[in-house]
Amino acid sequence: MKPAKPESTTMDKETFVPPTMRALYFSPPPASEETKSTTATIAFDADFPTPQPSFNQYLVKVQAASFSLDELQAARTLNPTLSIPQIPVHSFCGTVISTPVEDHQNPFGPRFKIGDSVIGLKNYTLDGAAADYVLTTEDELAFKPRNVTAKEAASIPLPALTAWHALFAYARLMDTLIGGTQTKSGLRVLVTSAYDSDAAIDVIRILRAPRHLLNPGIAADDETPVWICAVCSSTDQELFLTDQLGVDKVMVSGSNLEDSFRAHGWEPVDLVVDASGAGETFRQSHSPHVVKDDGMVLSTVSSSVDAVRNDPRIQEQVAKGKLGSHFVAVRPDGLALQRIVALVETNALRGRVDRVMDMVDAGLRDILGGRRETGKQCKGKMTVIHVDTSD
């Protein structure tokens, strides 16, 4: 006999999902222009077709979505063959409206139930969340942290997953941090744009988080000491970095990294996480005076990696397998997002909302379409799109 269908695995009968929704989307350029995706503009449509979930998809009503200018650039790298129309902005917070059909025969039902508040990061090759509704899968989701607002929650997945993947997918530091390797000498890390980039701040917060939150079951005395040097853009940011984030040393950007390390007598680091987006900073980060011969240099900004492609010394080191050099291509990761939520709920990690814009704001469309810069706004900080006006 088949198990009874759990009530939570069907769409709430009282929930009306309209056939159309409000959405921002990439619109083809005028016929007089070359029809390339890079020339597409962002349009607003109040009658965009509401997506229909497949057998393994959730339908989520979006409360807020978020992006950074760095992400918009990275999105073009991660999805160069942009299809039109496509909805942008892939970090979101919302409420589950319907659950996957494939879970209807599961006696326990789906992991996320109707009415659950969730956060997630969508795959960049699929539609994003700058709309009233978004389709998503279980491996892209986690429960919303209970101690933050929907807007703050929407700002968390992108920078936090970027930081998590940099540390644990690329640099493979989990064993190091929980007492596996390198515990005697400790770990040395350099983080650039440490105030102006939310991903950089999250790197530091994760490195300073209690280890049992990163991997439950780890004793406190298994922790590896971590020396962190942060680069910021002005002296008035130093107090925040030392007092609130607990970094050991601070440098103000503008000075040569190699010269600064030699002048201070600092030993090279094991890992550089460069969030500056400046190609010259990324290139300097590969200096043997800055990073160890067998260390790793990571950039959270896609354009930075171009600075080292034509440097024969760096390419020789990378080719020999002695030095790692990569752009951190963030991806959906529900399991990592669960760990991140645990960090948020213990205040070890948090979201930062630089500003909030309404989905119908014409200025927002200009920013998303790359037709307008944002003045003093830092490219690594999160802008939140207010989607659900009833919230």
XYZ file of C-alpha atoms in Angstrom:
391
model
C 0.000 0.000 0.000
C 1.281 3.496 -0.829
C 1.843 5.819 2.116
C -0.706 8.521 2.682
C 0.156 11.752 0.961
C 1.348 14.281 3.575
C -0.706 17.449 3.604
C 2.441 19.572 3.363
C 3.414 18.110 0.001
C 0.603 19.753 -1.947
C 0.064 23.364 -2.738
C -1.963 25.170 -0.112
C -5.505 25.246 -1.499
C -5.990 28.764 -0.171
C -2.880 30.058 -1.939
C -3.644 31.671 -5.268
C -0.735 31.834 -7.694
C -1.548 34.206 -10.547
C -0.699 33.220 -14.125
C 1.501 36.297 -14.461
C 3.838 38.135 -12.116
C 6.040 41.197 -11.884
C 9.590 40.562 -13.052
C 12.776 42.186 -14.256
C 14.307 40.467 -17.254
C 16.974 40.812 -19.918
C 15.318 42.276 -22.985
C 16.672 41.976 -26.541
C 18.321 45.145 -27.889
C 16.544 47.253 -30.495
C 16.477 45.737 -33.979
C 18.934 48.358 -35.183
C 21.624 47.006 -32.851
C 23.601 43.815 -33.023
C 21.649 41.087 -31.287
C 24.236 40.098 -28.730
C 23.379 39.191 -25.163
C 25.942 41.700 -23.907
C 23.857 44.525 -25.378
C 20.605 43.376 -23.794
C 18.862 45.764 -21.438
C 16.822 45.171 -18.302
C 13.062 45.611 -18.634
C 10.227 45.520 -16.104
C 7.060 43.577 -16.888
C 3.999 43.423 -14.639
C 2.623 40.504 -16.685
C 5.598 38.180 -17.020
C 4.488 34.501 -17.099
C 4.651 32.898 -13.655
C 7.021 29.906 -13.844
C 5.589 26.412 -13.542
C 7.592 24.000 -11.352
C 8.863 20.700 -12.722
C 8.713 17.445 -10.733
C 11.729 18.356 -8.539
C 11.213 22.096 -8.075
C 9.803 24.313 -5.350
C 7.856 27.457 -6.142
C 8.907 30.245 -3.786
C 7.240 33.625 -3.348
C 10.120 36.084 -3.227
C 10.248 38.599 -0.386
C 13.625 40.109 -1.242
C 16.527 39.453 -3.588
C 20.040 40.874 -3.529
C 23.077 41.486 -5.696
C 26.431 43.242 -5.740
C 28.081 44.952 -8.692
C 30.847 42.359 -8.514
C 28.198 39.653 -8.861
C 26.774 41.224 -12.009
C 30.224 41.031 -13.541
C 30.729 37.464 -12.326
C 27.324 36.434 -13.671
C 28.461 37.343 -17.165
C 31.512 35.118 -16.632
C 29.535 32.201 -15.197
C 26.808 32.443 -17.843
C 28.363 33.963 -20.986
C 25.672 32.559 -23.307
C 22.847 34.509 -21.715
C 19.435 33.463 -22.964
C 16.750 36.099 -23.485
C 14.477 36.709 -21.692
C 16.124 35.775 -18.435
C 15.499 37.065 -14.925
C 18.606 38.372 -13.082
C 19.671 38.373 -9.398
C 20.202 34.956 -7.850
C 20.415 35.455 -4.062
C 17.007 35.567 -2.378
C 14.720 35.080 0.608
C 11.130 33.946 0.289
C 8.280 31.658 1.318
C 7.604 28.176 -0.054
C 4.332 28.139 -2.030
C 4.454 24.649 -3.541
C 6.698 21.613 -3.140
C 8.133 19.068 -5.605
C 5.802 16.456 -7.064
C 8.554 13.860 -6.614
C 8.149 14.203 -2.826
C 4.424 13.484 -2.810
C 4.960 9.754 -2.238
C 7.673 10.322 0.344
C 6.242 9.420 3.795
C 8.214 12.289 5.311
C 7.287 14.766 2.603
C 9.676 17.376 1.242
C 12.417 18.871 3.380
C 10.934 22.353 3.036
C 7.203 22.627 3.721
C 4.611 25.054 2.429
C 4.887 28.275 4.414
C 8.550 27.769 5.337
C 10.780 30.815 5.045
C 13.891 29.967 3.042
C 17.007 31.540 1.573
C 18.929 30.389 -1.435
C 21.332 30.998 -4.278
C 20.143 30.064 -7.758
C 22.251 28.561 -10.533
C 23.464 31.369 -12.795
C 22.403 29.570 -15.963
C 18.768 29.672 -14.815
C 16.280 32.428 -14.062
C 17.008 34.457 -10.952
C 14.820 35.992 -8.269
C 14.120 39.569 -9.377
C 10.458 38.597 -9.641
C 7.431 37.785 -7.509
C 8.104 34.036 -7.800
C 11.172 31.874 -8.366
C 11.688 28.175 -9.072
C 14.329 26.427 -7.023
C 15.506 22.984 -5.928
C 16.290 21.503 -2.528
C 20.059 21.669 -3.050
C 19.843 25.452 -3.504
C 17.944 26.161 -0.278
C 18.304 26.478 3.474
C 15.902 27.636 6.162
C 15.952 31.387 6.735
C 17.884 32.386 9.868
C 15.377 33.136 12.610
C 17.171 36.185 13.964
C 17.255 38.392 10.849
C 14.768 40.162 8.593
C 13.915 38.961 5.098
C 15.960 41.768 3.553
C 19.030 40.928 5.618
C 18.516 37.224 4.941
C 18.461 37.867 1.190
C 21.869 39.540 1.442
C 23.501 36.473 3.023
C 23.757 33.618 0.459
C 25.941 35.241 -2.204
C 28.815 36.693 -0.115
C 28.701 33.934 2.505
C 28.815 31.116 -0.061
C 31.593 32.938 -1.921
C 33.606 33.040 1.305
C 32.744 29.437 2.203
C 33.738 28.093 -1.208
C 36.957 30.132 -1.199
C 38.014 28.666 2.145
C 36.720 25.115 1.892
C 36.226 24.220 -1.789
C 39.244 26.001 -3.277
C 41.708 26.344 -0.383
C 40.460 23.115 1.284
C 41.000 24.488 4.772
C 38.404 22.518 6.710
C 40.900 19.909 7.937
C 43.412 22.647 8.736
C 40.966 24.703 10.787
C 39.636 21.775 12.803
C 42.999 20.410 13.842
C 44.038 18.257 10.912
C 47.073 19.706 9.147
C 49.257 22.717 9.839
C 48.142 22.964 13.465
C 51.635 23.566 14.825
C 52.594 26.578 12.734
C 49.106 27.987 12.359
C 47.465 29.413 9.279
C 48.315 32.778 7.730
C 45.741 34.579 5.573
C 45.692 37.895 3.703
C 42.300 39.407 2.811
C 42.006 42.476 0.578
C 39.083 44.902 0.345
C 38.336 43.662 3.833
C 35.814 46.405 4.619
C 34.345 47.214 1.218
C 33.497 43.646 0.195
C 30.885 41.602 2.045
C 32.508 38.388 0.795
C 35.838 39.488 2.305
C 34.175 40.284 5.631
C 32.545 36.853 5.605
C 35.930 35.214 4.973
C 37.255 36.845 8.136
C 34.153 36.071 10.201
C 34.247 32.402 9.168
C 37.940 32.149 10.037
C 37.177 33.641 13.459
C 34.057 31.522 14.064
C 34.081 28.773 16.721
C 35.237 25.608 14.966
C 32.373 23.464 16.257
C 30.026 25.675 14.232
C 31.980 24.875 11.069
C 32.063 21.167 11.816
C 29.915 19.968 14.749
C 31.684 17.616 17.139
C 35.043 19.389 17.062
C 36.482 20.228 20.461
C 37.622 23.776 21.196
C 41.213 22.679 21.843
C 41.419 21.334 18.278
C 41.345 24.827 16.839
C 44.194 26.014 14.639
C 45.458 29.557 15.272
C 44.850 31.850 12.305
C 46.858 35.030 11.644
C 44.850 37.443 9.493
C 46.138 40.524 7.713
C 43.441 42.738 6.195
C 43.762 45.423 3.533
C 41.237 48.279 3.689
C 40.728 51.502 1.763
C 41.078 54.063 4.582
C 42.426 54.409 8.108
C 38.958 54.972 9.605
C 38.114 51.348 8.771
C 40.942 49.895 10.869
C 39.055 49.958 14.181
C 36.187 47.921 12.733
C 38.607 45.335 11.360
C 40.627 44.951 14.553
C 37.940 45.363 17.225
C 34.894 43.801 15.557
C 36.446 41.289 13.172
C 39.563 40.477 15.174
C 42.185 40.801 12.447
C 45.821 40.853 13.551
C 47.296 43.388 11.137
C 45.799 46.053 8.888
C 47.196 47.714 5.773
C 45.655 50.639 3.913
C 45.404 50.023 0.184
C 47.638 52.033 -2.110
C 50.951 50.625 -0.947
C 52.647 47.759 -2.747
C 51.829 44.463 -1.010
C 55.301 43.033 -1.536
C 56.994 46.164 -0.168
C 54.652 46.249 2.832
C 55.304 42.622 3.763
C 59.058 43.130 3.552
C 58.947 46.422 5.474
C 56.986 44.839 8.343
C 59.032 41.653 8.338
C 55.921 39.503 7.886
C 56.249 35.926 6.744
C 54.392 34.993 3.539
C 50.835 33.745 3.970
C 49.281 30.407 3.093
C 46.240 31.978 1.459
C 45.314 35.266 -0.177
C 41.647 36.101 -0.742
C 41.578 39.151 -3.000
C 38.203 40.884 -3.160
C 39.510 44.194 -4.488
C 38.746 43.665 -8.161
C 42.043 45.414 -8.927
C 44.197 43.426 -11.314
C 47.432 44.894 -9.979
C 46.556 43.875 -6.411
C 45.839 40.333 -7.591
C 49.165 40.264 -9.439
C 51.100 41.548 -6.407
C 49.410 38.885 -4.268
C 51.389 36.231 -6.175
C 54.738 37.611 -4.998
C 56.850 35.084 -3.030
C 57.186 37.786 -0.368
C 53.388 37.775 0.049
C 52.330 34.145 -0.457
C 54.201 30.904 0.159
C 55.523 28.928 -2.807
C 52.903 26.245 -2.207
C 50.182 28.702 -1.174
C 47.034 29.842 -2.942
C 45.769 33.148 -4.316
C 42.019 33.470 -4.861
C 39.991 36.291 -6.374
C 36.302 36.814 -5.704
C 36.121 39.186 -8.699
C 36.306 37.605 -12.141
C 38.125 40.452 -13.908
C 41.174 40.279 -11.628
C 42.461 36.987 -13.013
C 43.286 38.626 -16.350
C 46.180 40.431 -14.656
C 48.244 37.250 -14.210
C 47.500 35.398 -17.433
C 50.433 37.016 -19.239
C 52.889 36.950 -16.339
C 55.412 34.186 -17.194
C 56.731 33.854 -13.624
C 53.295 33.336 -12.146
C 52.182 31.023 -14.921
C 55.323 28.935 -14.454
C 54.616 28.561 -10.727
C 51.010 27.599 -11.414
C 51.998 25.152 -14.170
C 54.388 23.381 -11.809
C 51.589 22.933 -9.320
C 53.383 24.903 -6.613
C 51.042 27.874 -6.470
C 47.271 27.880 -6.801
C 45.648 30.830 -8.553
C 41.887 30.880 -9.139
C 38.725 32.916 -9.505
C 36.138 31.718 -6.973
C 33.125 30.717 -9.048
C 30.335 30.628 -6.481
C 27.640 28.002 -6.969
C 24.429 26.894 -5.229
C 25.201 24.772 -2.178
C 22.359 23.990 0.194
C 24.519 21.986 2.605
C 27.024 24.816 3.012
C 24.160 27.276 3.339
C 22.825 25.247 6.289
C 26.184 25.692 8.055
C 26.107 29.380 7.214
C 22.633 29.746 8.740
C 23.970 28.184 11.956
C 26.718 30.819 11.993
C 24.160 33.592 11.471
C 21.897 32.338 14.257
C 24.821 32.431 16.705
C 25.838 35.911 15.470
C 29.173 34.619 14.172
C 28.096 35.731 10.702
C 25.569 38.274 9.519
C 24.222 39.948 6.420
C 24.907 43.555 5.513
C 22.376 45.574 3.537
C 24.093 48.506 1.857
C 20.841 49.866 0.441
C 17.311 48.815 -0.532
C 15.688 49.497 -3.904
C 12.173 48.749 -5.116
C 11.758 46.360 -8.022
C 9.935 48.989 -10.099
C 12.719 51.573 -9.686
C 14.005 52.607 -13.119
C 17.406 53.313 -11.600
C 17.626 49.680 -10.541
C 17.120 48.585 -14.137
C 19.941 50.866 -15.257
C 22.275 49.384 -12.643
C 21.408 45.773 -13.455
C 21.816 46.485 -17.155
C 25.225 48.065 -16.638
C 24.121 51.461 -17.902
C 24.685 53.333 -14.652
C 27.388 53.283 -12.023
C 26.418 53.690 -8.405
C 28.725 56.471 -7.345
C 30.341 55.817 -3.990
C 28.736 52.430 -3.523
C 31.349 49.711 -3.163
C 31.132 47.009 -5.783
C 31.352 44.229 -3.219
C 28.446 45.416 -1.040
C 24.929 44.046 -1.290
C 21.972 45.929 -2.734
C 18.628 44.414 -1.730
C 15.627 44.486 -4.055
C 12.361 44.832 -2.146
C 10.019 42.467 -3.993
C 7.087 41.674 -1.689
C 5.404 45.011 -1.010
C 3.175 43.447 1.661
C 6.266 42.684 3.775
